[in-house]
């Protein structure tokens, strides 16, 4: 028997009030109010609130009642959406979700586990149709093809049984059906007709002007209606002209495409062949139209899944379930079909559909497995993107601007996934809602600012730029950034060996390549002095020498030569010869000679450090400075084995840079935030400068001295940049300080020719600055394009300074001499009570004293009894009652020894009969 709820339960009232507070709060306020600092901590605490521990599984009831509905997405999920998510995560269908399953699912769907929120870089908002139209549509057959007809400004969809015309407002206009099942269709724009392929090896035509079916069709057999009107001679002539060896549509058609400006059809069949038909007017009286098969070619080994015309390249592309994607050209003059290139899917998976991005010349193809792929035209480069928990149903390309585009994939479980082209950087994944819950979309197309999905009905989604405006330059932690002034590029490298090239003049990404090695991450990245090559060092000791423009590997230094790891790399010239310095995991530096053919020959080792070497520099093109991970900084000569000088700085050294205008001095930064001027032959600094004047220690992370100007650019661990100059007399002058990043600056690189500086911070952002105006030009990776010579296109600003970093310590206050308490208050000298003479004794005075003492004692007894009774009573409310301290009684004011004497004396007085005459007291 169930128990009813007690209306006076205080916990129930508190729960209802908390729910009311959450309802009145926005989603961002709710997320901020939940316990935990980072998003993953909030998720874990919300999970533990209903399960008790992350070791326990969560059921559907607890799932719906938990605070997870505020954290899974960037909006509050309804109960139906929570159920949908539960079903998606519960892969083993045991109606329970573990903590590992939840985290794995969210990581697979590109959630950021360390950020406070989840931002979509591409917003897709539902636009049409209305709810009434959605409710009228039921589960229908799978959409085979959807095309936008520009002349009609309508969308045409095809299923196995129905051809449907839709307005751009997603309202069905008309339908067309026929006896046999449909396969595919295309539009012959030049004659304003639709060609529809059927499973019975027929191609029928639909007139878009009067919306009716033509009485002409292309078939594998003769028209029976035409044969019965022939006489015997006409029948023999028709059979003779049939050319049995060249019977069209011998196999069932599976895909078709047309040439936009000509009435030419390209039909793919189940055997991998492509037949080309020319549709033209007929001079016979039976029909106004006829066709001629002008070409037949074998392109694939199995059924053709899709044919697409690429107008930018004037070629056709076709895919097949045998896992091939072919590029071929058809000549209208010679009617020749020439195959230009064939790509074979590396995982031997069928290709069921594909789309083409003309901006990057990439073919993006879909497979029936948990992955899709990208192939770049004219190259052997391909990439496979895994979708471990979802199978892509359809995909399309959404273009926001001529410089940026996204791939939108829709899975069979109604999930959107957004990837940025060309590197397929995941931007987000979220549940599209319940619009297509009965029949998930199987076709998609993007026209203008709208994305159209075709399931049981056509839905329209507004495509617009998201709140994030773009992506960061690197999805993984940044290792280094360099400006390539020669080619006007900015090169970024992350710890997963993804090297991207960005246009210096506009900030747009041009290309990227990945040199990822198994069980190793990138630890250092350097550009050579000619800016044509780059060196990539890995944690396992491997070093790749690659071309800066294409990423082609020119030479590799094996891990055995660097003994475990590579901590730093440096291209330099020593005595006019090209060298490469590498610090290894054995606390030494290996010097390589850069010889012809991009080869590196071992020269010598520099052994003597007891710490791993984190930084190196070549001074005056003849000596080498190495810095250890703690206090060591040594000066080496190429010809000597032992270090020339062992330097000693006030703080731990971090970086060294040469002063080109000086013959014997250089600069070094340390962990305290100071730079030191040192000589080649003296171990201690000749001068030290507190650059930033901060109240906290902030290590110098980057030093750069301009070769054409006297300026020095100094950066520290708290994101500040200081510009100083070297005066002709050797003094140093401060110019300006600003803060490019809220966190530490990893590196800064300058292009003195273009007067720009690029900074990379620990906040994973790469920013470009104008060094003359010290104005932010833009952030690399964001979709906003800039023009380097037009300040109106620049955007961004520096980070405000933190006053705490420059707060001066409290000045020491001289202690004021205060007079002693005894000196301030003039007290009478202490009185010795025992030495005082006793006052004259009277009976009346003694009785008055006794009565007063008894009254005070009685009042104190009553007060104590009340306090004891009140402490024993139960509390009247939930608040804590402080115990009442009894008042001080008269007895407490008198010392115990005097009180005892007084009471004894009073008792004696009561026993003695008063005799006034005896004591000399006159009776009144």
mmCIF file of C-alpha atoms in Angstrom, residues 689-826:
data_model
loop_
_atom_site.group_PDB
_atom_site.id
_atom_site.type_symbol
_atom_site.label_atom_id
_atom_site.label_comp_id
_atom_site.label_asym_id
_atom_site.label_seq_id
_atom_site.Cartn_x
_atom_site.Cartn_y
_atom_site.Cartn_z
ATOM 1 C CA UNK A 689 66.285 44.927 -15.965
ATOM 2 C CA UNK A 690 62.923 44.300 -14.340
ATOM 3 C CA UNK A 691 60.921 44.472 -17.566
ATOM 4 C CA UNK A 692 57.300 44.405 -16.458
ATOM 5 C CA UNK A 693 57.493 45.656 -12.879
ATOM 6 C CA UNK A 694 54.955 43.092 -11.734
ATOM 7 C CA UNK A 695 54.262 42.249 -8.137
ATOM 8 C CA UNK A 696 54.376 38.539 -8.976
ATOM 9 C CA UNK A 697 57.031 36.424 -10.674
ATOM 10 C CA UNK A 698 56.267 35.787 -14.342
ATOM 11 C CA UNK A 699 58.806 33.920 -16.453
ATOM 12 C CA UNK A 700 60.057 35.378 -19.735
ATOM 13 C CA UNK A 701 58.781 33.043 -22.466
ATOM 14 C CA UNK A 702 59.764 34.820 -25.690
ATOM 15 C CA UNK A 703 62.481 37.268 -26.769
ATOM 16 C CA UNK A 704 62.821 38.749 -30.230
ATOM 17 C CA UNK A 705 65.220 41.486 -31.391
ATOM 18 C CA UNK A 706 64.410 43.159 -34.672
ATOM 19 C CA UNK A 707 67.109 43.096 -37.335
ATOM 20 C CA UNK A 708 65.996 46.324 -39.032
ATOM 21 C CA UNK A 709 64.842 48.368 -36.035
ATOM 22 C CA UNK A 710 66.220 48.814 -32.488
ATOM 23 C CA UNK A 711 63.122 47.257 -30.908
ATOM 24 C CA UNK A 712 63.017 44.282 -28.550
ATOM 25 C CA UNK A 713 59.794 42.293 -28.042
ATOM 26 C CA UNK A 714 59.551 40.571 -24.670
ATOM 27 C CA UNK A 715 56.708 38.259 -23.578
ATOM 28 C CA UNK A 716 55.986 36.559 -20.262
ATOM 29 C CA UNK A 717 53.958 33.751 -18.749
ATOM 30 C CA UNK A 718 50.950 35.949 -17.906
ATOM 31 C CA UNK A 719 50.308 37.062 -21.479
ATOM 32 C CA UNK A 720 52.003 40.495 -21.374
ATOM 33 C CA UNK A 721 54.183 41.903 -24.138
ATOM 34 C CA UNK A 722 56.736 44.681 -23.583
ATOM 35 C CA UNK A 723 58.407 46.660 -26.370
ATOM 36 C CA UNK A 724 61.798 48.182 -25.584
ATOM 37 C CA UNK A 725 64.539 49.693 -27.707
ATOM 38 C CA UNK A 726 68.323 49.688 -27.582
ATOM 39 C CA UNK A 727 69.645 53.230 -27.761
ATOM 40 C CA UNK A 728 72.942 54.106 -29.518
ATOM 41 C CA UNK A 729 74.636 54.617 -26.161
ATOM 42 C CA UNK A 730 73.701 51.080 -25.107
ATOM 43 C CA UNK A 731 70.866 52.031 -22.765
ATOM 44 C CA UNK A 732 67.382 50.459 -22.874
ATOM 45 C CA UNK A 733 64.182 52.495 -23.208
ATOM 46 C CA UNK A 734 60.624 51.372 -22.492
ATOM 47 C CA UNK A 735 58.032 52.089 -25.164
ATOM 48 C CA UNK A 736 54.740 50.298 -24.606
ATOM 49 C CA UNK A 737 53.251 47.325 -22.831
ATOM 50 C CA UNK A 738 50.046 45.481 -23.796
ATOM 51 C CA UNK A 739 48.498 42.094 -23.192
ATOM 52 C CA UNK A 740 47.837 39.948 -26.295
ATOM 53 C CA UNK A 741 46.604 36.859 -24.397
ATOM 54 C CA UNK A 742 45.001 36.190 -21.012
ATOM 55 C CA UNK A 743 47.442 33.345 -20.440
ATOM 56 C CA UNK A 744 51.111 32.730 -21.183
ATOM 57 C CA UNK A 745 52.567 33.536 -24.607
ATOM 58 C CA UNK A 746 54.191 30.458 -26.129
ATOM 59 C CA UNK A 747 56.035 32.217 -28.916
ATOM 60 C CA UNK A 748 56.036 35.386 -30.997
ATOM 61 C CA UNK A 749 57.238 35.610 -34.590
ATOM 62 C CA UNK A 750 57.676 38.750 -36.709
ATOM 63 C CA UNK A 751 57.557 39.601 -40.359
ATOM 64 C CA UNK A 752 59.547 42.826 -40.507
ATOM 65 C CA UNK A 753 58.813 43.190 -44.191
ATOM 66 C CA UNK A 754 55.037 43.232 -43.583
ATOM 67 C CA UNK A 755 55.346 44.882 -40.137
ATOM 68 C CA UNK A 756 53.213 42.251 -38.409
ATOM 69 C CA UNK A 757 53.746 40.059 -35.377
ATOM 70 C CA UNK A 758 52.065 36.721 -34.677
ATOM 71 C CA UNK A 759 51.627 35.523 -31.099
ATOM 72 C CA UNK A 760 50.504 32.100 -29.856
ATOM 73 C CA UNK A 761 49.173 31.741 -26.329
ATOM 74 C CA UNK A 762 48.296 29.026 -23.890
ATOM 75 C CA UNK A 763 44.649 29.959 -24.510
ATOM 76 C CA UNK A 764 45.121 28.126 -27.848
ATOM 77 C CA UNK A 765 44.633 31.272 -29.900
ATOM 78 C CA UNK A 766 46.952 32.683 -32.556
ATOM 79 C CA UNK A 767 46.668 36.436 -33.069
ATOM 80 C CA UNK A 768 48.203 38.813 -35.577
ATOM 81 C CA UNK A 769 49.279 42.348 -34.598
ATOM 82 C CA UNK A 770 50.414 45.428 -36.434
ATOM 83 C CA UNK A 771 53.717 46.373 -34.793
ATOM 84 C CA UNK A 772 53.483 50.048 -35.768
ATOM 85 C CA UNK A 773 50.018 50.745 -34.344
ATOM 86 C CA UNK A 774 50.036 47.783 -31.905
ATOM 87 C CA UNK A 775 46.508 46.971 -33.030
ATOM 88 C CA UNK A 776 45.099 43.472 -33.311
ATOM 89 C CA UNK A 777 44.523 42.571 -36.968
ATOM 90 C CA UNK A 778 42.582 39.403 -36.219
ATOM 91 C CA UNK A 779 42.601 35.919 -34.753
ATOM 92 C CA UNK A 780 43.764 33.132 -37.028
ATOM 93 C CA UNK A 781 41.170 30.400 -37.413
ATOM 94 C CA UNK A 782 38.123 32.652 -37.221
ATOM 95 C CA UNK A 783 35.991 33.056 -40.289
ATOM 96 C CA UNK A 784 36.294 36.827 -40.428
ATOM 97 C CA UNK A 785 38.565 37.749 -43.282
ATOM 98 C CA UNK A 786 40.870 40.758 -43.103
ATOM 99 C CA UNK A 787 43.000 42.723 -45.503
ATOM 100 C CA UNK A 788 46.446 43.476 -44.208
ATOM 101 C CA UNK A 789 46.583 46.925 -45.814
ATOM 102 C CA UNK A 790 43.067 47.965 -44.785
ATOM 103 C CA UNK A 791 42.736 48.815 -41.048
ATOM 104 C CA UNK A 792 38.945 48.954 -41.433
ATOM 105 C CA UNK A 793 38.882 45.178 -41.781
ATOM 106 C CA UNK A 794 40.906 44.595 -38.613
ATOM 107 C CA UNK A 795 39.143 43.292 -35.553
ATOM 108 C CA UNK A 796 40.063 42.371 -32.016
ATOM 109 C CA UNK A 797 41.769 44.097 -29.154
ATOM 110 C CA UNK A 798 44.232 43.378 -26.412
ATOM 111 C CA UNK A 799 43.254 41.775 -23.127
ATOM 112 C CA UNK A 800 42.864 44.252 -20.232
ATOM 113 C CA UNK A 801 45.579 44.231 -17.613
ATOM 114 C CA UNK A 802 44.939 42.584 -14.278
ATOM 115 C CA UNK A 803 45.509 45.117 -11.451
ATOM 116 C CA UNK A 804 46.483 42.312 -9.098
ATOM 117 C CA UNK A 805 49.582 41.639 -11.201
ATOM 118 C CA UNK A 806 50.855 45.168 -10.571
ATOM 119 C CA UNK A 807 49.616 45.732 -7.037
ATOM 120 C CA UNK A 808 52.409 47.174 -4.943
ATOM 121 C CA UNK A 809 53.038 45.557 -1.568
ATOM 122 C CA UNK A 810 51.737 47.465 1.445
ATOM 123 C CA UNK A 811 54.233 49.994 2.720
ATOM 124 C CA UNK A 812 55.664 49.254 6.156
ATOM 125 C CA UNK A 813 53.999 51.406 8.854
ATOM 126 C CA UNK A 814 56.098 52.621 11.740
ATOM 127 C CA UNK A 815 54.694 51.381 14.975
ATOM 128 C CA UNK A 816 53.153 54.191 17.010
ATOM 129 C CA UNK A 817 53.983 54.248 20.654
ATOM 130 C CA UNK A 818 50.755 53.954 22.572
ATOM 131 C CA UNK A 819 50.667 54.639 26.328
ATOM 132 C CA UNK A 820 50.148 51.714 28.537
ATOM 133 C CA UNK A 821 46.670 51.103 29.832
ATOM 134 C CA UNK A 822 47.775 51.939 33.320
ATOM 135 C CA UNK A 823 49.232 55.223 32.086
ATOM 136 C CA UNK A 824 46.111 56.251 30.191
ATOM 137 C CA UNK A 825 43.749 55.638 33.129
ATOM 138 C CA UNK A 826 44.825 57.037 36.450
#
